[in-house]
CSV table of C-alpha atoms in Angstrom, one decimal:
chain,number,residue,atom,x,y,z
A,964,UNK,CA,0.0,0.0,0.0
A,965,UNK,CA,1.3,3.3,-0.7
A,966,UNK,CA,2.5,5.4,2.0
A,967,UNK,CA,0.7,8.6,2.9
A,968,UNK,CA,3.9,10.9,4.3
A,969,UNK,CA,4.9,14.0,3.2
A,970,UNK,CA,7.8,13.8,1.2
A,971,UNK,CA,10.1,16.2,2.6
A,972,UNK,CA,11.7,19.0,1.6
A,973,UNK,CA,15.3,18.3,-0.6
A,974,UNK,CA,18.2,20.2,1.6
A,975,UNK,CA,22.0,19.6,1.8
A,976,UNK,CA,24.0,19.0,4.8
A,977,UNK,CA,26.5,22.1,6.0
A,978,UNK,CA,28.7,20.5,9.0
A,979,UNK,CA,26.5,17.6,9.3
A,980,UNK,CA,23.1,19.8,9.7
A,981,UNK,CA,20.4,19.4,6.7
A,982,UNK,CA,19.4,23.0,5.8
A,983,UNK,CA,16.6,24.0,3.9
A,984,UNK,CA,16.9,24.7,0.2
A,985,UNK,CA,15.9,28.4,0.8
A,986,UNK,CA,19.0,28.9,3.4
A,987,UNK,CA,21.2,26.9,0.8
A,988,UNK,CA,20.3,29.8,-1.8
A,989,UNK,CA,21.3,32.2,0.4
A,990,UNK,CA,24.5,31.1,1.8
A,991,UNK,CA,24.8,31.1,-2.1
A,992,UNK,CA,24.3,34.0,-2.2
A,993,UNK,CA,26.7,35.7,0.6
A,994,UNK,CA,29.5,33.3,-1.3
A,995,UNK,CA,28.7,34.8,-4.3
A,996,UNK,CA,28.7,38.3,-3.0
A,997,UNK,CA,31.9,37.9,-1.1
A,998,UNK,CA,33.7,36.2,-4.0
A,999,UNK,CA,32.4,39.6,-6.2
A,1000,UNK,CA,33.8,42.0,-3.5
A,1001,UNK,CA,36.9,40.1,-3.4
A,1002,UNK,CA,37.5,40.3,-7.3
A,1003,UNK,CA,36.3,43.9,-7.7
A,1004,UNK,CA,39.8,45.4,-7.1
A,1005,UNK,CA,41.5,42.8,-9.7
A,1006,UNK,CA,38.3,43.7,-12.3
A,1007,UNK,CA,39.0,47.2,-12.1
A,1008,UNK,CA,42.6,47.4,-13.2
A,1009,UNK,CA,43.5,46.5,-16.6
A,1010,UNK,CA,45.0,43.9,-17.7
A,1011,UNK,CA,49.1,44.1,-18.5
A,1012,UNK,CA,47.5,43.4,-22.3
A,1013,UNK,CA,45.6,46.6,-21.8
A,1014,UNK,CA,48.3,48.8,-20.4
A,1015,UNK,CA,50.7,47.8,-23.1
A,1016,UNK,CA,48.4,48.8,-25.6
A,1017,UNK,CA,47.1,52.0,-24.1
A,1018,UNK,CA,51.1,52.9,-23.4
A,1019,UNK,CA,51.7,52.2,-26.9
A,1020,UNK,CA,49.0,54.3,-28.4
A,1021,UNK,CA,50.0,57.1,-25.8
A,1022,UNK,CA,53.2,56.9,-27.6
A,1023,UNK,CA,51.8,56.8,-30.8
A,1024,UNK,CA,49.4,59.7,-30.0
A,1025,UNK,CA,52.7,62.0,-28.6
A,1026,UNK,CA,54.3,61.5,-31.7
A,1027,UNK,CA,51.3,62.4,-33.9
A,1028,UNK,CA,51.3,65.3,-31.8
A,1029,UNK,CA,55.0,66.2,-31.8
A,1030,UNK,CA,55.1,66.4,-35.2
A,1031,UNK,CA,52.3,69.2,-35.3
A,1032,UNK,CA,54.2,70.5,-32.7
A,1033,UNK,CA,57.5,70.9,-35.0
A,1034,UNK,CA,54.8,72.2,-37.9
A,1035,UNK,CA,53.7,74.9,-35.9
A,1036,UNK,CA,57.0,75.5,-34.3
A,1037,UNK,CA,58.4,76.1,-37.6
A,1038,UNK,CA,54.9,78.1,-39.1
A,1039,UNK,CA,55.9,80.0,-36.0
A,1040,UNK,CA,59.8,80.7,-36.8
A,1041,UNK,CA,59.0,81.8,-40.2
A,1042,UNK,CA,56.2,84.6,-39.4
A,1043,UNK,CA,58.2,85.7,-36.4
A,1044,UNK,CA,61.5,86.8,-39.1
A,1045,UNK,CA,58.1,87.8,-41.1
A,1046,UNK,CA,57.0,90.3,-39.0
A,1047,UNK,CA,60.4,91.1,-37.9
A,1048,UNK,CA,60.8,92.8,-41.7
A,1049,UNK,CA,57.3,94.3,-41.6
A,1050,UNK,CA,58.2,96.2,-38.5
A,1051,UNK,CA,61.1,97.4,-39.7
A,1052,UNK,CA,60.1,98.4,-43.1
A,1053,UNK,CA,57.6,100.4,-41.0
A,1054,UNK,CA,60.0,102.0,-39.0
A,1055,UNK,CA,61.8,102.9,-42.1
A,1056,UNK,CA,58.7,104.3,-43.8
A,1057,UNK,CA,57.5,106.1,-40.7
A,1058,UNK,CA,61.6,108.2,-41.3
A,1059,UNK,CA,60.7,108.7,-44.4
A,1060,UNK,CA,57.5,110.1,-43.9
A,1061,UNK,CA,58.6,112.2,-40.8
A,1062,UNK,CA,61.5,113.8,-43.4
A,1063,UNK,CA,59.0,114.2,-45.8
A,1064,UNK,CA,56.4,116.1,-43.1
A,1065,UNK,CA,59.6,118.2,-42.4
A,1066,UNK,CA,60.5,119.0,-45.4
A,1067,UNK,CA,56.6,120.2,-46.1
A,1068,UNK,CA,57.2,122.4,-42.8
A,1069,UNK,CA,60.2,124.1,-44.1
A,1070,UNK,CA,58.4,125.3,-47.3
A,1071,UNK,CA,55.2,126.7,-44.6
A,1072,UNK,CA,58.1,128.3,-42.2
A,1073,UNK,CA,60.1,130.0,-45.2
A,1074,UNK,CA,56.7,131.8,-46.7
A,1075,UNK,CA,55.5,132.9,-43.4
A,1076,UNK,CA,59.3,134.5,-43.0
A,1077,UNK,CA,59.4,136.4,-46.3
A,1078,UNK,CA,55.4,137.2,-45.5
A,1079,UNK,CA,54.2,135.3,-48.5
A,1080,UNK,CA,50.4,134.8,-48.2
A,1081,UNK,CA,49.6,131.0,-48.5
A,1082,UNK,CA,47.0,129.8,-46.3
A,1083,UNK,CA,46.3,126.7,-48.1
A,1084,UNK,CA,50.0,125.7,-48.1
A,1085,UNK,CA,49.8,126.1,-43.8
A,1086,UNK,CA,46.4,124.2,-43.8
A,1087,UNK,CA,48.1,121.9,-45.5
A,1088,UNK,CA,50.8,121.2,-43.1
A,1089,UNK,CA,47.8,120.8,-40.5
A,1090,UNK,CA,46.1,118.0,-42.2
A,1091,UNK,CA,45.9,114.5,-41.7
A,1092,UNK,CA,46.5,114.0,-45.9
A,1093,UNK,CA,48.0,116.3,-47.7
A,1094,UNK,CA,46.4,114.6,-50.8
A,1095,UNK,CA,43.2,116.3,-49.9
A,1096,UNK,CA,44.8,119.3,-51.0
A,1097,UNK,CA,46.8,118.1,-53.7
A,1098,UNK,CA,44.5,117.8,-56.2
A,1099,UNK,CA,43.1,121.8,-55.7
A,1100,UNK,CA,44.3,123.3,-59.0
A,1101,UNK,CA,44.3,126.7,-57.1
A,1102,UNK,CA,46.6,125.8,-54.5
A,1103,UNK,CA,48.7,123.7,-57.3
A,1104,UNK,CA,49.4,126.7,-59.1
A,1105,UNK,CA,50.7,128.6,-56.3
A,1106,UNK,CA,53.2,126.3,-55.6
A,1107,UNK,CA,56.6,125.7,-57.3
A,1108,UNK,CA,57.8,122.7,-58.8
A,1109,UNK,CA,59.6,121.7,-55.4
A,1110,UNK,CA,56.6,121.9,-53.2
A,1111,UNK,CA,54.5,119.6,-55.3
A,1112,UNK,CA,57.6,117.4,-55.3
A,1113,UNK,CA,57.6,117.4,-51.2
A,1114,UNK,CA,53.7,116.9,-51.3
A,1115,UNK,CA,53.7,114.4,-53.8
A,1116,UNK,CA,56.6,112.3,-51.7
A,1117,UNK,CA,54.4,113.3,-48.2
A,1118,UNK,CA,51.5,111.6,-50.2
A,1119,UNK,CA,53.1,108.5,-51.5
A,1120,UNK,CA,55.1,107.6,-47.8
A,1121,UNK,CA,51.8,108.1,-46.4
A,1122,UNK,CA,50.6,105.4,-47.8
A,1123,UNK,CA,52.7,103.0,-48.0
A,1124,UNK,CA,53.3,103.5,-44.3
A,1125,UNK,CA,49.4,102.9,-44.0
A,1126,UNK,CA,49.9,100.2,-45.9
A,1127,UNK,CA,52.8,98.5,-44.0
A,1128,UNK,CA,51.7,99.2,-40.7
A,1129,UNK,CA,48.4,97.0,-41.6
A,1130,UNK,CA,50.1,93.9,-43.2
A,1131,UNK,CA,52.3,94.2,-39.6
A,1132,UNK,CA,49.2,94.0,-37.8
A,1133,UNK,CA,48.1,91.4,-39.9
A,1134,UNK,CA,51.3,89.6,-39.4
A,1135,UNK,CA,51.1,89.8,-35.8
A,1136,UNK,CA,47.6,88.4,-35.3
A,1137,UNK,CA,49.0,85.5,-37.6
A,1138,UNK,CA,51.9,85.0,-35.1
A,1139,UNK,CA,49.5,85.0,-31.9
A,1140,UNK,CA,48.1,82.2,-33.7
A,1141,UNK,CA,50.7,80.0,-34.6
A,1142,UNK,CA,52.1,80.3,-31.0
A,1143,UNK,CA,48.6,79.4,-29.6
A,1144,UNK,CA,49.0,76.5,-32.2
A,1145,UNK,CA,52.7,75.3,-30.7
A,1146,UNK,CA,51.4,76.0,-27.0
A,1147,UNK,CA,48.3,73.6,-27.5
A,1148,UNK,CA,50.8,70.6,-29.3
A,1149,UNK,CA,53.2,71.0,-26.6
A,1150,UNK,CA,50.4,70.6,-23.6
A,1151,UNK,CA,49.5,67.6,-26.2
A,1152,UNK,CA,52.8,66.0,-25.8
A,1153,UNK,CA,53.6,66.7,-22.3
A,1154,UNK,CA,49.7,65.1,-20.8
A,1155,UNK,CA,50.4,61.8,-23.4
A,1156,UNK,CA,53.5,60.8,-22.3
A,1157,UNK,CA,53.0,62.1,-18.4
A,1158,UNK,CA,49.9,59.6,-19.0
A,1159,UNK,CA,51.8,57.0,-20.0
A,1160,UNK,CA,54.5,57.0,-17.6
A,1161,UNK,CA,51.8,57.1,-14.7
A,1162,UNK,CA,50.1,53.8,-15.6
A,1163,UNK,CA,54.1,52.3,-16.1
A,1164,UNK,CA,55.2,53.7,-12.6
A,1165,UNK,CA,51.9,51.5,-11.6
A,1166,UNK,CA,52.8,48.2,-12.8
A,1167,UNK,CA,54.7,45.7,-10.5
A,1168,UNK,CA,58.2,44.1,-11.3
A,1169,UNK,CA,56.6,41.2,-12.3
A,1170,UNK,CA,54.4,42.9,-14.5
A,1171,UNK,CA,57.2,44.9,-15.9
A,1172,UNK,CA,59.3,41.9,-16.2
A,1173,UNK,CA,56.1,40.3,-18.3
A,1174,UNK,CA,55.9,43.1,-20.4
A,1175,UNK,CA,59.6,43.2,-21.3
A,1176,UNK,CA,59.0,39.7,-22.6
A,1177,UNK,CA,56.2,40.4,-25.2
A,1178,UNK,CA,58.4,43.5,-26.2
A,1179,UNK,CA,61.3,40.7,-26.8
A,1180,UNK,CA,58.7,38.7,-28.8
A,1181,UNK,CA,57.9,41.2,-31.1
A,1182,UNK,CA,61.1,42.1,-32.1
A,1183,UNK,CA,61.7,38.4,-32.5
A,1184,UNK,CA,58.8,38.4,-35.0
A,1185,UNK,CA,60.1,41.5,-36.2
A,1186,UNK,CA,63.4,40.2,-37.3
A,1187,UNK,CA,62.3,37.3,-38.6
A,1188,UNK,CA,59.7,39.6,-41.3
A,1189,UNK,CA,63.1,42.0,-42.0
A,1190,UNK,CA,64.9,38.9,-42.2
A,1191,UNK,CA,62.4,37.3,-44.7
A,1192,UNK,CA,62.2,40.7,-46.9
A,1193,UNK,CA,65.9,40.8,-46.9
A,1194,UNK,CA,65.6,37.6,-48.6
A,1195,UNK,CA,62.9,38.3,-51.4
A,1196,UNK,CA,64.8,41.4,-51.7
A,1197,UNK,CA,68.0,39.8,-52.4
A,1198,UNK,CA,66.4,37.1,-54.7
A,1199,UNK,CA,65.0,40.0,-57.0
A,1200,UNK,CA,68.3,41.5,-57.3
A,1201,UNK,CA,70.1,38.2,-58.4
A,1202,UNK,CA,67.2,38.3,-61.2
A,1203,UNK,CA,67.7,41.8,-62.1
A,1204,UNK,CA,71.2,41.2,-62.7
A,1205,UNK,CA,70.5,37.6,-64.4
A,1206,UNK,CA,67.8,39.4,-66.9
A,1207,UNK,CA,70.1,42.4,-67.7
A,1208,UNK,CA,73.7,40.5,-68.1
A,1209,UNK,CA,71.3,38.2,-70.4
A,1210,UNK,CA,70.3,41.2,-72.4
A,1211,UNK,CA,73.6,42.9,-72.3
A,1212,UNK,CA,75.0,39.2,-74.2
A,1213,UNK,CA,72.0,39.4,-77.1
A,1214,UNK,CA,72.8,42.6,-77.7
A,1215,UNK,CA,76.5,41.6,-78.1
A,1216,UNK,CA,78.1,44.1,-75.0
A,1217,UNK,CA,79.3,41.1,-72.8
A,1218,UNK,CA,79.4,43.6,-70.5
A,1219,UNK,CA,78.1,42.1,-67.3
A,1220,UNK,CA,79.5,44.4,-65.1
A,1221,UNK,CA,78.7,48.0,-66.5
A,1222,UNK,CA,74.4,46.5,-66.9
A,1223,UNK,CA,74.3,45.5,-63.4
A,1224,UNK,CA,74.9,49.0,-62.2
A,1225,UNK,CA,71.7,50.3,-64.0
A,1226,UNK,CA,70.1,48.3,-61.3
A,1227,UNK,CA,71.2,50.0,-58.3
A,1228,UNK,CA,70.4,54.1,-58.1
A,1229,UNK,CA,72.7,56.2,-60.4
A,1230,UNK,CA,76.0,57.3,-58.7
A,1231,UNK,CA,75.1,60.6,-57.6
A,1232,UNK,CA,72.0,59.8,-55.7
A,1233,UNK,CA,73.4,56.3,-54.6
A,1234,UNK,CA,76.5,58.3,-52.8
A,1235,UNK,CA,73.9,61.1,-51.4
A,1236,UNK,CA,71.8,57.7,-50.3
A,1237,UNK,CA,75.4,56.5,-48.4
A,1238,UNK,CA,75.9,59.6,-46.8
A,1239,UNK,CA,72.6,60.1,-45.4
A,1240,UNK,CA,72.8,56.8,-43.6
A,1241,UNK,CA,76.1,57.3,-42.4
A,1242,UNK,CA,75.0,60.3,-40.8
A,1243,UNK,CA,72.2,58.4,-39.0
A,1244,UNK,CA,73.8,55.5,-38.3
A,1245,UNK,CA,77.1,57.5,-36.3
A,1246,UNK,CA,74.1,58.7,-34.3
A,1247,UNK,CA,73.0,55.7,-32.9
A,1248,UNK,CA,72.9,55.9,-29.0
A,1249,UNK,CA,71.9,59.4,-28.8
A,1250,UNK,CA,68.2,60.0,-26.8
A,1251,UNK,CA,65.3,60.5,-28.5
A,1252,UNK,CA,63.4,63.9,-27.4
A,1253,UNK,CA,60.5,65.2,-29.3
A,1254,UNK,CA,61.4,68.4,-31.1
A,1255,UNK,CA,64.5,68.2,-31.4
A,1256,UNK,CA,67.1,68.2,-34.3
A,1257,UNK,CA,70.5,67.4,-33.4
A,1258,UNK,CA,73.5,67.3,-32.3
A,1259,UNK,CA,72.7,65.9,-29.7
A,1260,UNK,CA,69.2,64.2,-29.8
A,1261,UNK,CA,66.6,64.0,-32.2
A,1262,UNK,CA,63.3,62.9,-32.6
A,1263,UNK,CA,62.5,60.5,-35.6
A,1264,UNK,CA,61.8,63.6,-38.7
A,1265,UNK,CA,64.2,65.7,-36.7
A,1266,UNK,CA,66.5,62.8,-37.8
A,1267,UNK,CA,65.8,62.0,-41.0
A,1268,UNK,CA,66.1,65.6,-42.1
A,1269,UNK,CA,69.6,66.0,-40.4
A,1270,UNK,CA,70.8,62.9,-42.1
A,1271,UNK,CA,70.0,63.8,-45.5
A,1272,UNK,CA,70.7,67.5,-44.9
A,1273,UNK,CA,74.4,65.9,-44.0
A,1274,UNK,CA,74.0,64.3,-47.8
A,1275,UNK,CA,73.0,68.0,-49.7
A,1276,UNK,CA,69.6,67.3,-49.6
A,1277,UNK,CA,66.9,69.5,-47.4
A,1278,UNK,CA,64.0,68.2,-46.3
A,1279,UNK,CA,61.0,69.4,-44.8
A,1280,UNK,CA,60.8,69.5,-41.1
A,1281,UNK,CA,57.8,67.4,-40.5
A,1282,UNK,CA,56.6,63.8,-41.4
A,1283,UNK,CA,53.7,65.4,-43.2
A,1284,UNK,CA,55.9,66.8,-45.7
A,1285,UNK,CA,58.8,65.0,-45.7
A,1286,UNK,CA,56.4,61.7,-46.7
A,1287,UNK,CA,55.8,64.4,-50.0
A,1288,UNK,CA,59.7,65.1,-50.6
A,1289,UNK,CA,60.1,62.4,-53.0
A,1290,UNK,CA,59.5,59.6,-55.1
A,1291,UNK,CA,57.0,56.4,-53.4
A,1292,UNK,CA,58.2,52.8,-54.0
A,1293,UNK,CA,56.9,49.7,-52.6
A,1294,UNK,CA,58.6,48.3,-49.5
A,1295,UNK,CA,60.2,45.1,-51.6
A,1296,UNK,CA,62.0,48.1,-53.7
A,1297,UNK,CA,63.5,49.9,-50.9
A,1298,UNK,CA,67.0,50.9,-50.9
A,1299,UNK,CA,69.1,51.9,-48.4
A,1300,UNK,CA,68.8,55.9,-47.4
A,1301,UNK,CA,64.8,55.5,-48.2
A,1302,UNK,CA,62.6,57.1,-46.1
A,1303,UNK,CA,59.8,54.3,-44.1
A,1304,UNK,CA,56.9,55.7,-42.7
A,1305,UNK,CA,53.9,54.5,-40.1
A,1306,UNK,CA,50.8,54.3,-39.4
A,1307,UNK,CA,47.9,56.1,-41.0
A,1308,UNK,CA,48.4,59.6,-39.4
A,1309,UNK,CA,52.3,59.2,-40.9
A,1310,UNK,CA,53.5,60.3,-37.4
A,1311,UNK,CA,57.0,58.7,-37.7
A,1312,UNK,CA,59.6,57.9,-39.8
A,1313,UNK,CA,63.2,56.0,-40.5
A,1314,UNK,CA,65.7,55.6,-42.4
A,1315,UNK,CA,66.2,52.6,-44.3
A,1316,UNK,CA,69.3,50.5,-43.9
A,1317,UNK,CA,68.6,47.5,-46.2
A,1318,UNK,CA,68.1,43.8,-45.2
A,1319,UNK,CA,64.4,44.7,-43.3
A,1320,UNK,CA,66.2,47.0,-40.8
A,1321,UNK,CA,66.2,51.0,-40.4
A,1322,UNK,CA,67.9,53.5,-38.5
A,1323,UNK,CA,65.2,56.1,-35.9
A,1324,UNK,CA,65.0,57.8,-33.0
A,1325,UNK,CA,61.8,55.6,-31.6
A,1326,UNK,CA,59.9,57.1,-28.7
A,1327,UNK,CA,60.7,59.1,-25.3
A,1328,UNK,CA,63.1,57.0,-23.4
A,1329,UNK,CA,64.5,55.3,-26.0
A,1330,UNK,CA,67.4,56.0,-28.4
A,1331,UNK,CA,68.7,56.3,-31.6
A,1332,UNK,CA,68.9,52.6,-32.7
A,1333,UNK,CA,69.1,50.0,-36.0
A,1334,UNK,CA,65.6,47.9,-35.5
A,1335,UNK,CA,63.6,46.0,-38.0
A,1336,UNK,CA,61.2,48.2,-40.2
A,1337,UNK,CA,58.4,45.4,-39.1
A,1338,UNK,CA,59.0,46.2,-35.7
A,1339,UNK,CA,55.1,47.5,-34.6
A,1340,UNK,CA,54.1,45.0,-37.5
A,1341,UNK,CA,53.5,45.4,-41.4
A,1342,UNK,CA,50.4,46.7,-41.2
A,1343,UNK,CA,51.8,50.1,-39.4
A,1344,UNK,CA,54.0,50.8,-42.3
A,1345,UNK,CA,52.5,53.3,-44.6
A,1346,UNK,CA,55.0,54.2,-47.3
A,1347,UNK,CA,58.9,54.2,-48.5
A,1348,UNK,CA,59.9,57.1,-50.3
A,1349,UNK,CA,63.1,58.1,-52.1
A,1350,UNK,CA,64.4,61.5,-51.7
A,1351,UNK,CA,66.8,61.6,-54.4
């Protein structure tokens, strides 16, 4: 016969006591909450992945910055020797019109001695342009062929002073601006890499240690990609020379030697090419520090201008430009002395050295150094460009 009991009520067992099932969701519950309270801290502070990335894009945003920074710096340079000349012209002009309003005087103070009866000539000394006067055929006739010469030179410094004195105004509201313009890049520069340095003062040893091991591993990947280009980029110049010492036989020249130089850059721009990246290359070692240009540090277009400056050959002063100064190849064709530049905003640059590798001044707190031209990955590079 079937039993009539209540069936009771499924609990578990905490230190050998059966608890209901609603306590067991609620001890649950406080686990579950403490375990939460426990992690928070951890949850809230990102991950070493996340600080190496933010790190680099602080770097990456500095440099983009820096580089507007050397624009403007330069913008700034040129309209301050600008306005230099204006206000100086003006000062000249202003002479010029003062000896010009004293010679005018001279002709008023020389009829009023010998009692000569020119009112309009005295008026004229009085007003604020002569030229209103000028053009009175009465007062024209009465003078001689001096006095219209002193009014006529009165007229004409007047307004060309006008003039100068308004493109100096000009000039200087332009130069208020372009200094605003360096102030703002430099305040850009200084809060991205203060940023930066703040969450790398935050990390632990470990962490730092951990983080200098993926830095190893990609520049182990990025020598073996300079590495492998070295390699196609060797095999295409043993074919260049096999196709042209091949032509050079049909065409009866047997001249091997004298072809194979067609393949390199012609001599002239291949010695400019040698000098450049001597240049950069005896400055390996030196720090990096945005904005500047040598001797004694650089940052990475601060570089690349010096080097091929030390070659005969100027360059702008910016990545912006310099990316312009010359001819585009493909990264298989580059030679040494080309210029490779990265990532979309083209906010750095080096100089090419030839087997995957370049010379550049990196980032703050790094130095002048020979690295792979892989070494932030391919897909950061955004151009090669020849100079000359």
């Amino acid at each position: 016969m079937a039993s009539h009991r209540k069936s009771r009520s499924t609990g578990t067992r905490v230190a050998g006591i059966r608890t209901p099932a609603l306590a067991t969701a609620a001890l649950t519950s406080v686990a579950l909450l403490s375990q939460t309270a426990n992690a928070a801290p951890s949850d809230d502070r990102p991950s070493l992945e996340e600080v190496e990335k933010k790190v680099d894009d602080l770097y990456r945003q500095a440099g983009s910055a820096t580089e507007k920074y050397n624009a403007a710096k330069e913008k700034t340079s040129k309209q301050r020797k600008k306005v230099d000349t204006l206000l100086d012209d003006v000062a000249k002009r202003t002479q010029k019109l003062n000896d010009a309003r004293t010679e005018l005087g001279s002709f008023a103070s020389a009829q009023y001695r010998t009692g000569a009866s020119v009112p309009e000539s005295a008026t004229l000394l009085l007003a604020d342009s002569p030229q209103d006067y000028f053009d009175q055929n009465q007062l024209m006739n009465r003078l001689t062929g001096r006095q219209k010469t002193a009014v006529d030179d009165y007229v004409t410094q007047q307004s060309e002073t006008m003039k100068k004195r308004r493109e100096a105004t000009e000039g200087l509201d332009t130069l208020t601006d372009s200094q605003n313009d360096l102030k703002t890049a430099k305040s850009t520069v200084q809060k991205k890499l203060a940023t930066a340095r703040e969450l790398l003062s935050e990390l632990t040893a470990e962490e730092k240690a951990r983080l200098a091991a993926i830095e190893k591993k990609k520049q182990e990947e990025a020598a073996r990609k300079a590495a492998e280009l070295a390699k196609q980029q060797a095999a295409a110049e043993q074919e260049e020379r096999k196709r042209q010492e091949e032509a050079a036989q049909q065409q009866g020249s047997g001249s091997s030697s004298g072809s194979s130089e067609s393949s390199t850059p012609g001599s002239s721009t291949g010695t400019q090419a040698q000098k450049a990246l001597a240049f950069a290359q005896a400055q390996i070692g030196k720090p990096y520090v945005w904005g500047a240009t040598g001797p004694g540090s650089y940052d990475c277009s601060g570089l690349t201008q010096a080097a091929w400056k030390a070659a005969g050959v100027t360059l702008p002063r910016t990545t912006y430009d310099q990316v312009n100064a010359g001819t585009t190849v493909s990264v298989s064709q580059a030679q040494p002395g080309d210029l490779v530049f990265f990532y979309d905003d083209i906010s750095h640059v080096g100089l090419y050295v030839g087997d995957g590798k370049m010379v550049h001044a990196p980032k703050p707190g790094a130095y002048v150094r020979e690295e792979s031209i892989f070494y932030d990955g391919e897909s950061s590079i955004y151009s090669v460009v020849r100079p000359a």
